[in-house]
Short mmCIF file of C-alpha atoms in Angstrom, two decimals:
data_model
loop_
_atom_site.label_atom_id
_atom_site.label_comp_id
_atom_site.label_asym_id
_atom_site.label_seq_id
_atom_site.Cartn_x
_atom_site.Cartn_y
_atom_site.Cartn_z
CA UNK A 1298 36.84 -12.94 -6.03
CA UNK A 1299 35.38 -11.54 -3.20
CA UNK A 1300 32.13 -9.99 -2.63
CA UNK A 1301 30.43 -8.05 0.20
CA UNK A 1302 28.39 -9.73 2.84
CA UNK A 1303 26.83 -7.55 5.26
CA UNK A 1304 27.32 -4.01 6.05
CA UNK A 1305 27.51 -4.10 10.13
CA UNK A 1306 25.99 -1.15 12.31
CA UNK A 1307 27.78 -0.78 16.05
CA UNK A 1308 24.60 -0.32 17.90
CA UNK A 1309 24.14 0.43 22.20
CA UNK A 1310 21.30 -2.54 22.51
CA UNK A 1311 20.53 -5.16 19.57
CA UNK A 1312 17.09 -5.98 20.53
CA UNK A 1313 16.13 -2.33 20.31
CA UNK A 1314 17.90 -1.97 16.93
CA UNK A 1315 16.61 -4.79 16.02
CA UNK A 1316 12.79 -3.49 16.18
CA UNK A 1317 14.18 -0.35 14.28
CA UNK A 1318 15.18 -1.46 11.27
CA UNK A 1319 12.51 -4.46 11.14
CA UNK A 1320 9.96 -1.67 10.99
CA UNK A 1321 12.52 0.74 9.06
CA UNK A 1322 13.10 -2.10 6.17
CA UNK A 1323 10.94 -5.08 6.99
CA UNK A 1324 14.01 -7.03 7.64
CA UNK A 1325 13.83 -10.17 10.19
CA UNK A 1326 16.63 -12.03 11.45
CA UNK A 1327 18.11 -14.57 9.69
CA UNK A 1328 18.99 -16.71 12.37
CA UNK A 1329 18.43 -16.13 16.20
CA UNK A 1330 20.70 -13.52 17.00
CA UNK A 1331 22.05 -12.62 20.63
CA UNK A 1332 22.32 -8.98 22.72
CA UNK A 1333 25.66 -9.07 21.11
CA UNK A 1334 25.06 -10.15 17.21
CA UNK A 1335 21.98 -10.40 14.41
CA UNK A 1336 21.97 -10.28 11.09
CA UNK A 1337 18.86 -8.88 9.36
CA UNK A 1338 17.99 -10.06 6.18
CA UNK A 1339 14.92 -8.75 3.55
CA UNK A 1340 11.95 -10.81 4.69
CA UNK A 1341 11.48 -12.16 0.96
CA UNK A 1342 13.58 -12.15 -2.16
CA UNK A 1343 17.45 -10.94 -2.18
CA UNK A 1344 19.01 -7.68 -1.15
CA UNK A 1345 21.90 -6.60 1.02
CA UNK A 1346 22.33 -8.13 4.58
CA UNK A 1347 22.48 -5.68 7.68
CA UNK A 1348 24.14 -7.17 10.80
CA UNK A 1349 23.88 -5.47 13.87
CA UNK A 1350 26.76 -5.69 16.29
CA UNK A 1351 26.82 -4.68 20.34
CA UNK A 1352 29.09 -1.34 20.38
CA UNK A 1353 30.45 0.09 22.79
CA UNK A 1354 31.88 3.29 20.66
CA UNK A 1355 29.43 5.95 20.46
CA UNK A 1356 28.05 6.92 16.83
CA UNK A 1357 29.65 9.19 14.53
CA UNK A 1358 29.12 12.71 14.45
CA UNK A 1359 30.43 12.18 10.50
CA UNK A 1360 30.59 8.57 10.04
CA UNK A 1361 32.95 7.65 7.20
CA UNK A 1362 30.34 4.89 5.62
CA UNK A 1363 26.85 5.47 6.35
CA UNK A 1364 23.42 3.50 4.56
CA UNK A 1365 21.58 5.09 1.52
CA UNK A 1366 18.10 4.55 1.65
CA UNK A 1367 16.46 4.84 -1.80
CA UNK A 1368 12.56 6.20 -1.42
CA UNK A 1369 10.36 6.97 -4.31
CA UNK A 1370 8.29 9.00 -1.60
CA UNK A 1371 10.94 10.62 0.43
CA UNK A 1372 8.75 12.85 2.67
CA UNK A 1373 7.04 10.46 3.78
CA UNK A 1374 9.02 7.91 4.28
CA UNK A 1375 11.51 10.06 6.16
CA UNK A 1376 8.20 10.80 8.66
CA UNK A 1377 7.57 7.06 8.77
CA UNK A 1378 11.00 6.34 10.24
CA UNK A 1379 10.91 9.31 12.06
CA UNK A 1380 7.72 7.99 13.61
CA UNK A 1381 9.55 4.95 14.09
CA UNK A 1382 12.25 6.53 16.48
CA UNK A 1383 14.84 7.44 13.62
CA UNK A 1384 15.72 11.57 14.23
CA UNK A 1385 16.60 14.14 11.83
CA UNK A 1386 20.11 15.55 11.88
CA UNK A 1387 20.95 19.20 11.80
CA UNK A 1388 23.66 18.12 8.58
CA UNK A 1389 25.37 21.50 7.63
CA UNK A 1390 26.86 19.44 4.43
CA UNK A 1391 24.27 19.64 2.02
CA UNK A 1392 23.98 20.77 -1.25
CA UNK A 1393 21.72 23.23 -2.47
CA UNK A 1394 20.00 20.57 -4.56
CA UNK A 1395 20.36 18.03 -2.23
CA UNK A 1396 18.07 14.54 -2.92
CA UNK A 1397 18.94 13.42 0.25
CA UNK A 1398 17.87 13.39 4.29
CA UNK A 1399 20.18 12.71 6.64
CA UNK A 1400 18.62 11.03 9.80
CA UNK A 1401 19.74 9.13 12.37
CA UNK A 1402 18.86 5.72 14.14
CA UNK A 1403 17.97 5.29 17.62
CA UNK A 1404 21.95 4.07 18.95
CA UNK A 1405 22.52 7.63 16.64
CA UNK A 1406 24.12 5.76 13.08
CA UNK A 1407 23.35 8.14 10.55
CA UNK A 1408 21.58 7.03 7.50
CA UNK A 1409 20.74 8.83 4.09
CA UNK A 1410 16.93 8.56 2.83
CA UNK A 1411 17.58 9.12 -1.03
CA UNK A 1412 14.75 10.39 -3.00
CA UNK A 1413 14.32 8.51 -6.12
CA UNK A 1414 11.12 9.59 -7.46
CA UNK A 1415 11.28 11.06 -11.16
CA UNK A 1416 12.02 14.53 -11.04
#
């Protein structure tokens, strides 16, 4: 049986990535990491790995696997990583009653904040 690991973001510079999503998720490394490797793990208590890999390939205008963010605030949150150096993208896919953001990191990996508050 097999089971998933990480999911792995191609990013232009680790370090700065690095400071993203620590402040983005709260997630530290879980071993030293390199300008060329980390893996990010949640600081306490389980939950999916992110590894951050040194990319040269530019970002994905419409990547074909992307992170879901789940937010039970989703206004401000999406400000908060905004603030943080995440952007918003102009995403001419959404549905009318769309419950998601589309944003981008810094290296430009696009990333879904989910709003998950009851409606």
């Amino acid at each position: 049986m097999l089971t998933i690991g990480s999911t792995v973001l191609g990013v232009n510079d680790v370090a700065r990535a690095t400071a993203f999503w620590h402040a983005a998720l709260g997630y530290v490394p879980r071993e030293p990491g390199d300008e060329t490797w980390v893996t990010l793990v949640p600081a306490s208590g389980p939950g999916a790995q992110l590894a951050l890999m040194l990319s040269e390939t530019p970002a994905q205008d419409r990547p074909r696997i992307h992170l879901d963010l789940y937010a039970d605030d989703q206004a401000a949150e999406v400000e908060r990583l905004v603030s943080l150096g995440a952007r918003r993208v102009d995403w001419d896919l959404y549905p009318e009653d769309a419950d998601f953001v589309v944003l981008a990191d810094p290296d430009g990996n696009r990333f879904c904040v989910i709003d998950k508050s009851p409606r």
